mmCIF file of C-alpha atoms and ligand atoms in Angstrom:
data_model
loop_
_atom_site.group_PDB
_atom_site.id
_atom_site.type_symbol
_atom_site.label_atom_id
_atom_site.label_comp_id
_atom_site.label_asym_id
_atom_site.label_seq_id
_atom_site.Cartn_x
_atom_site.Cartn_y
_atom_site.Cartn_z
ATOM 1 C CA UNK C 1 14.099 -15.651 6.945
ATOM 2 C CA UNK C 2 13.377 -11.971 6.413
ATOM 3 C CA UNK C 3 13.170 -9.894 9.610
ATOM 4 C CA UNK C 4 9.842 -8.197 10.318
ATOM 5 C CA UNK C 5 9.598 -4.637 11.623
ATOM 6 C CA UNK C 6 8.195 -3.794 15.082
ATOM 7 C CA UNK C 7 4.600 -2.588 14.741
ATOM 8 C CA UNK C 8 4.749 -0.837 18.116
ATOM 9 C CA UNK C 9 7.602 1.369 16.857
ATOM 10 C CA UNK C 10 5.346 2.836 14.155
ATOM 11 C CA UNK C 11 5.152 6.633 14.197
ATOM 12 C CA UNK C 12 2.827 7.293 11.278
ATOM 13 C CA UNK C 13 0.141 4.737 10.535
ATOM 14 C CA UNK C 14 -2.414 4.435 7.745
ATOM 15 C CA UNK C 15 -5.305 2.094 8.548
ATOM 16 C CA UNK C 16 -7.189 0.889 5.455
ATOM 17 C CA UNK C 17 -10.650 -0.457 6.299
ATOM 18 C CA UNK C 18 -13.622 -1.552 4.171
ATOM 19 C CA UNK C 19 -16.367 -0.259 6.499
ATOM 20 C CA UNK C 20 -16.863 1.841 9.600
ATOM 21 C CA UNK C 21 -16.267 -0.520 12.597
ATOM 22 C CA UNK C 22 -13.765 -2.912 10.947
ATOM 23 C CA UNK C 23 -10.691 -1.060 12.221
ATOM 24 C CA UNK C 24 -12.008 -1.116 15.792
ATOM 25 C CA UNK C 25 -12.912 -4.817 15.645
ATOM 26 C CA UNK C 26 -9.604 -5.854 14.121
ATOM 27 C CA UNK C 27 -7.107 -3.490 15.714
ATOM 28 C CA UNK C 28 -8.780 -0.947 18.016
ATOM 29 C CA UNK C 29 -6.651 -1.749 21.055
ATOM 30 C CA UNK C 30 -3.384 -1.553 19.124
ATOM 31 C CA UNK C 31 -4.450 1.665 17.387
ATOM 32 C CA UNK C 32 -5.200 3.253 20.771
ATOM 33 C CA UNK C 33 -1.797 2.134 22.147
ATOM 34 C CA UNK C 34 0.042 3.545 19.126
ATOM 35 C CA UNK C 35 -1.828 6.855 19.409
ATOM 36 C CA UNK C 36 -0.985 7.042 23.128
ATOM 37 C CA UNK C 37 2.681 6.563 22.198
ATOM 38 C CA UNK C 38 2.428 9.592 19.916
ATOM 39 C CA UNK C 39 1.944 7.902 16.541
ATOM 40 C CA UNK C 40 -0.198 9.756 14.021
ATOM 41 C CA UNK C 41 -3.109 7.549 12.931
ATOM 42 C CA UNK C 42 -5.028 8.129 9.702
ATOM 43 C CA UNK C 43 -7.936 5.969 8.569
ATOM 44 C CA UNK C 44 -8.752 5.374 4.913
ATOM 45 C CA UNK C 45 -12.402 4.294 4.951
ATOM 46 C CA UNK C 46 -13.078 2.640 1.596
ATOM 47 C CA UNK C 47 -16.909 2.606 1.805
ATOM 48 C CA UNK C 48 -19.421 4.652 3.752
ATOM 49 C CA UNK C 49 -21.136 1.550 5.116
ATOM 50 C CA UNK C 50 -24.432 2.722 3.628
ATOM 51 C CA UNK C 51 -25.854 -0.803 3.304
ATOM 52 C CA UNK C 52 -24.733 -2.108 6.670
ATOM 53 C CA UNK C 53 -27.846 -1.367 8.663
ATOM 54 C CA UNK C 54 -29.944 -3.964 10.418
ATOM 55 C CA UNK C 55 -33.137 -1.915 10.531
ATOM 56 C CA UNK C 56 -35.307 -1.834 7.410
ATOM 57 C CA UNK C 57 -36.748 1.491 6.271
ATOM 58 C CA UNK C 58 -33.595 3.577 6.543
ATOM 59 C CA UNK C 59 -32.276 5.033 3.296
ATOM 60 C CA UNK C 60 -28.683 4.461 2.212
ATOM 61 C CA UNK C 61 -27.979 8.172 2.611
ATOM 62 C CA UNK C 62 -29.303 8.132 6.175
ATOM 63 C CA UNK C 63 -27.307 5.016 7.028
ATOM 64 C CA UNK C 64 -24.145 6.524 5.531
ATOM 65 C CA UNK C 65 -24.535 9.620 7.640
ATOM 66 C CA UNK C 66 -25.228 7.585 10.820
ATOM 67 C CA UNK C 67 -22.182 5.417 10.237
ATOM 68 C CA UNK C 68 -19.944 8.348 9.397
ATOM 69 C CA UNK C 69 -20.857 9.965 12.709
ATOM 70 C CA UNK C 70 -20.342 6.680 14.576
ATOM 71 C CA UNK C 71 -16.935 6.187 12.953
ATOM 72 C CA UNK C 72 -15.831 9.717 13.756
ATOM 73 C CA UNK C 73 -16.846 9.207 17.378
ATOM 74 C CA UNK C 74 -15.004 5.860 17.564
ATOM 75 C CA UNK C 75 -11.931 7.430 15.980
ATOM 76 C CA UNK C 76 -11.904 10.132 18.658
ATOM 77 C CA UNK C 77 -12.003 7.481 21.392
ATOM 78 C CA UNK C 78 -8.929 5.768 19.929
ATOM 79 C CA UNK C 79 -6.997 8.953 19.147
ATOM 80 C CA UNK C 80 -7.301 8.797 15.353
ATOM 81 C CA UNK C 81 -6.068 12.055 13.809
ATOM 82 C CA UNK C 82 -7.922 11.944 10.516
ATOM 83 C CA UNK C 83 -10.420 9.833 8.558
ATOM 84 C CA UNK C 84 -10.288 9.933 4.749
ATOM 85 C CA UNK C 85 -13.523 8.694 3.148
ATOM 86 C CA UNK C 86 -12.865 7.146 -0.268
ATOM 87 C CA UNK C 87 -16.580 6.879 -1.092
ATOM 88 C CA UNK C 88 -16.854 3.474 -2.791
ATOM 89 C CA UNK C 89 -20.327 1.907 -2.712
ATOM 90 C CA UNK C 90 -20.840 -0.388 0.263
ATOM 91 C CA UNK C 91 -21.028 -4.076 -0.842
ATOM 92 C CA UNK C 92 -19.775 -3.119 -4.320
ATOM 93 C CA UNK C 93 -16.099 -2.344 -3.762
ATOM 94 C CA UNK C 94 -14.526 -2.862 -7.185
ATOM 95 C CA UNK C 95 -11.468 -4.921 -7.972
ATOM 96 C CA UNK C 96 -8.091 -4.030 -6.481
ATOM 97 C CA UNK C 97 -6.791 -2.379 -9.690
ATOM 98 C CA UNK C 98 -9.357 0.391 -9.146
ATOM 99 C CA UNK C 99 -9.274 0.755 -5.364
ATOM 100 C CA UNK C 100 -5.482 0.768 -5.123
ATOM 101 C CA UNK C 101 -5.192 3.974 -7.209
ATOM 102 C CA UNK C 102 -6.471 6.380 -4.530
ATOM 103 C CA UNK C 103 -4.642 4.305 -1.905
ATOM 104 C CA UNK C 104 -1.297 4.687 -3.700
ATOM 105 C CA UNK C 105 -1.821 8.462 -3.839
ATOM 106 C CA UNK C 106 -2.816 8.514 -0.166
ATOM 107 C CA UNK C 107 0.275 6.524 0.869
ATOM 108 C CA UNK C 108 2.434 9.013 -1.071
ATOM 109 C CA UNK C 109 0.651 11.913 0.610
ATOM 110 C CA UNK C 110 0.667 10.620 4.199
ATOM 111 C CA UNK C 111 4.016 8.769 3.995
ATOM 112 C CA UNK C 112 3.148 6.175 6.656
ATOM 113 C CA UNK C 113 5.833 3.880 8.044
ATOM 114 C CA UNK C 114 3.124 1.245 8.707
ATOM 115 C CA UNK C 115 -0.089 0.332 6.933
ATOM 116 C CA UNK C 116 -2.621 -1.684 8.918
ATOM 117 C CA UNK C 117 -5.316 -3.494 6.949
ATOM 118 C CA UNK C 118 -7.146 -6.829 7.036
ATOM 119 C CA UNK C 119 -5.499 -10.029 5.835
ATOM 120 C CA UNK C 120 -6.658 -10.451 2.208
ATOM 121 C CA UNK C 121 -5.736 -14.128 2.374
ATOM 122 C CA UNK C 122 -8.101 -14.943 5.225
ATOM 123 C CA UNK C 123 -9.651 -18.287 4.251
ATOM 124 C CA UNK C 124 -13.451 -18.345 4.171
ATOM 125 C CA UNK C 125 -13.822 -14.546 4.104
ATOM 126 C CA UNK C 126 -16.996 -14.198 2.052
ATOM 127 C CA UNK C 127 -17.465 -10.421 2.097
ATOM 128 C CA UNK C 128 -16.150 -9.055 -1.201
ATOM 129 C CA UNK C 129 -15.532 -5.587 0.298
ATOM 130 C CA UNK C 130 -13.145 -7.147 2.801
ATOM 131 C CA UNK C 131 -11.286 -9.225 0.227
ATOM 132 C CA UNK C 132 -10.989 -6.406 -2.313
ATOM 133 C CA UNK C 133 -10.172 -3.599 0.127
ATOM 134 C CA UNK C 134 -7.396 -5.522 1.823
ATOM 135 C CA UNK C 135 -5.965 -6.794 -1.478
ATOM 136 C CA UNK C 136 -5.996 -3.235 -2.846
ATOM 137 C CA UNK C 137 -4.190 -2.060 0.300
ATOM 138 C CA UNK C 138 -1.347 -4.573 -0.003
ATOM 139 C CA UNK C 139 -1.047 -3.904 -3.740
ATOM 140 C CA UNK C 140 -0.872 -0.172 -2.999
ATOM 141 C CA UNK C 141 1.954 -0.784 -0.500
ATOM 142 C CA UNK C 142 3.800 -2.816 -3.119
ATOM 143 C CA UNK C 143 3.446 -0.140 -5.822
ATOM 144 C CA UNK C 144 3.526 3.186 -3.926
ATOM 145 C CA UNK C 145 7.341 3.186 -3.966
ATOM 146 C CA UNK C 146 7.639 2.670 -7.720
ATOM 147 C CA UNK C 147 8.043 5.925 -9.671
ATOM 148 C CA UNK C 148 6.607 4.518 -12.894
ATOM 149 C CA UNK C 149 3.288 3.676 -11.221
ATOM 150 C CA UNK C 150 0.868 6.649 -11.374
ATOM 151 C CA UNK C 151 3.625 9.092 -12.414
ATOM 152 C CA UNK C 152 0.941 11.815 -12.521
ATOM 153 C CA UNK C 153 1.033 11.810 -8.707
ATOM 154 C CA UNK C 154 4.372 13.642 -8.969
ATOM 155 C CA UNK C 155 2.645 16.579 -10.661
ATOM 156 C CA UNK C 156 0.594 16.906 -7.473
ATOM 157 C CA UNK C 157 3.720 16.844 -5.338
ATOM 158 C CA UNK C 158 3.298 13.205 -4.323
ATOM 159 C CA UNK C 159 6.646 11.414 -4.553
ATOM 160 C CA UNK C 160 7.000 7.613 -4.451
ATOM 161 C CA UNK C 161 6.918 6.289 -0.878
ATOM 162 C CA UNK C 162 8.039 2.959 0.515
ATOM 163 C CA UNK C 163 6.298 1.746 3.658
ATOM 164 C CA UNK C 164 8.415 -0.049 6.295
ATOM 165 C CA UNK C 165 5.797 -2.556 7.383
ATOM 166 C CA UNK C 166 2.318 -3.897 6.700
ATOM 167 C CA UNK C 167 0.239 -5.324 9.534
ATOM 168 C CA UNK C 168 -2.565 -7.652 8.433
ATOM 169 C CA UNK C 169 -5.288 -7.937 11.065
ATOM 170 C CA UNK C 170 -7.876 -10.730 11.339
ATOM 171 C CA UNK C 171 -5.210 -13.071 10.000
ATOM 172 C CA UNK C 172 -5.379 -16.855 10.142
ATOM 173 C CA UNK C 173 -1.552 -16.903 10.281
ATOM 174 C CA UNK C 174 -0.583 -14.140 12.755
ATOM 175 C CA UNK C 175 3.072 -13.696 13.722
ATOM 176 C CA UNK C 176 2.730 -10.735 16.107
ATOM 177 C CA UNK C 177 0.664 -10.542 19.309
ATOM 178 C CA UNK C 178 0.092 -7.218 21.053
ATOM 179 C CA UNK C 179 -1.144 -7.067 24.646
ATOM 180 C CA UNK C 180 -3.936 -4.504 24.880
ATOM 181 C CA UNK C 181 -4.925 -4.627 28.563
ATOM 182 C CA UNK C 182 -4.347 -0.903 29.033
ATOM 183 C CA UNK C 183 -6.399 0.005 25.945
ATOM 184 C CA UNK C 184 -9.105 -2.680 26.202
ATOM 185 C CA UNK C 185 -11.624 -0.246 27.666
ATOM 186 C CA UNK C 186 -11.002 2.189 24.807
ATOM 187 C CA UNK C 187 -11.479 -0.598 22.264
ATOM 188 C CA UNK C 188 -14.808 -1.558 23.818
ATOM 189 C CA UNK C 189 -15.887 2.079 24.069
ATOM 190 C CA UNK C 190 -14.979 2.627 20.398
ATOM 191 C CA UNK C 191 -16.906 -0.488 19.357
ATOM 192 C CA UNK C 192 -19.923 0.703 21.305
ATOM 193 C CA UNK C 193 -19.902 3.917 19.238
ATOM 194 C CA UNK C 194 -21.095 1.780 16.301
ATOM 195 C CA UNK C 195 -24.626 1.560 17.684
ATOM 196 C CA UNK C 196 -26.171 0.851 14.282
ATOM 197 C CA UNK C 197 -24.025 -2.288 14.019
ATOM 198 C CA UNK C 198 -24.170 -3.415 17.619
ATOM 199 C CA UNK C 199 -27.619 -2.842 19.066
ATOM 200 C CA UNK C 200 -27.795 -4.541 22.478
ATOM 201 C CA UNK C 201 -28.947 -8.012 21.291
ATOM 202 C CA UNK C 202 -26.121 -8.126 18.728
ATOM 203 C CA UNK C 203 -23.593 -6.769 21.218
ATOM 204 C CA UNK C 204 -24.595 -9.367 23.804
ATOM 205 C CA UNK C 205 -23.818 -12.087 21.290
ATOM 206 C CA UNK C 206 -20.719 -10.426 19.803
ATOM 207 C CA UNK C 207 -18.966 -9.302 22.978
ATOM 208 C CA UNK C 208 -18.258 -12.789 24.423
ATOM 209 C CA UNK C 209 -16.807 -13.830 21.060
ATOM 210 C CA UNK C 210 -14.485 -10.855 20.761
ATOM 211 C CA UNK C 211 -13.476 -11.199 24.421
ATOM 212 C CA UNK C 212 -12.653 -14.903 24.027
ATOM 213 C CA UNK C 213 -10.554 -14.239 20.923
ATOM 214 C CA UNK C 214 -8.794 -11.316 22.634
ATOM 215 C CA UNK C 215 -8.000 -13.556 25.609
ATOM 216 C CA UNK C 216 -6.555 -16.194 23.291
ATOM 217 C CA UNK C 217 -4.326 -13.565 21.630
ATOM 218 C CA UNK C 218 -3.524 -12.028 25.019
ATOM 219 C CA UNK C 219 -2.051 -15.308 26.265
ATOM 220 C CA UNK C 220 0.433 -15.155 23.369
ATOM 221 C CA UNK C 221 1.480 -11.672 24.541
ATOM 222 C CA UNK C 222 1.582 -12.424 28.305
ATOM 223 C CA UNK C 223 -1.480 -10.269 28.793
ATOM 224 C CA UNK C 224 -5.138 -10.792 29.576
ATOM 225 C CA UNK C 225 -6.292 -9.389 26.245
ATOM 226 C CA UNK C 226 -4.541 -8.958 22.919
ATOM 227 C CA UNK C 227 -4.744 -8.459 19.192
ATOM 228 C CA UNK C 228 -2.926 -10.404 16.493
ATOM 229 C CA UNK C 229 -1.385 -9.399 13.191
ATOM 230 C CA UNK C 230 0.631 -10.877 10.405
ATOM 231 C CA UNK C 231 3.368 -8.264 10.056
ATOM 232 C CA UNK C 232 5.258 -8.251 6.776
ATOM 233 C CA UNK C 233 7.401 -6.026 4.574
ATOM 234 C CA UNK C 234 6.715 -5.420 0.903
ATOM 235 C CA UNK C 235 9.627 -7.782 0.199
ATOM 236 C CA UNK C 236 7.556 -10.598 1.701
ATOM 237 C CA UNK C 237 4.741 -9.853 -0.715
ATOM 238 C CA UNK C 238 6.253 -10.889 -4.019
ATOM 239 C CA UNK C 239 7.914 -14.108 -5.199
ATOM 240 C CA UNK C 240 8.325 -15.390 -1.606
ATOM 241 C CA UNK C 241 7.054 -18.962 -1.187
ATOM 242 C CA UNK C 242 7.692 -18.898 2.592
ATOM 243 C CA UNK C 243 5.641 -15.800 3.454
ATOM 244 C CA UNK C 244 2.526 -17.823 4.249
ATOM 245 C CA UNK C 245 4.380 -19.302 7.220
ATOM 246 C CA UNK C 246 6.358 -16.146 8.121
HETATM 247 ZN ZN1 ZN P 301 -16.610 -4.759 7.234
#
C-alpha cells in the first residue's frame, strides 16, 4: 500500500554490516553500481571480525588487522568512500539498544538517503552479530529523525535526520531485484579480497552457491546476475501488519 523508494536513485548511502565481508556478499554488486553512478558510499563496520579466522594460532589482534586490510581493499574495489569502524567485539555484539546509539549519531552525521543493512527478520539466522547489528540499524533509522532521541547529538552539531529508504539485504521476502551483470566482476574481485574468509577450498565451495543465488535474483531483474533487497521506508517499520508481505 505504501510506495517504496528507488534504491538505484540513492545518492548518499550508509551500509551497516556486522563483519568485514558481509556487505560484499549481500550487496557488493549494487554498491559498485551505486558508486559508479556517483553515490557516496560509507560503511559502518560494527565489529572488526577478530574472531572470524579459520586458521588456529592467530591472535584476535592479528586477525582484526588482517580483516581490516582486506575490508579496505574490498571497499576500494567497489568504490566505497569511507569505512567507519565501530569496534564492537566480534561474536559479542550487544543488544540493539546499545549498538543503535553510535548508528543514530552516524546517520545524523552522514545524512544518508538510503541505509543498506541485512534483514533482521531473516528466519533461521543463527549468528547473533547479524541479528543484533541489523536490528540496531533499522532501529537507528526509525529514531534518527526524532529530536528527543539522543538530544546531546545536537550539541555536537548533529541534527535529527530522516532517511528516505532502508534496503534489507539477504532477505527471505525481497521486493526489489537489481541486475548486477556490469558489476559482477567487481563483486567477485571484492569478495576475493577477503582471503582470510575465502581460502581456495572455501571459495570453491562458496562461489557456486553465490553464483546460483545471483542467477536466481538476476532472472527477476532480466539479467544474468542480480541481488535482492527488501526496500522499505521507516513508515513501514512501525505498526504496519502488511510490511512482511510488502
Ligand atoms: Zn558476518
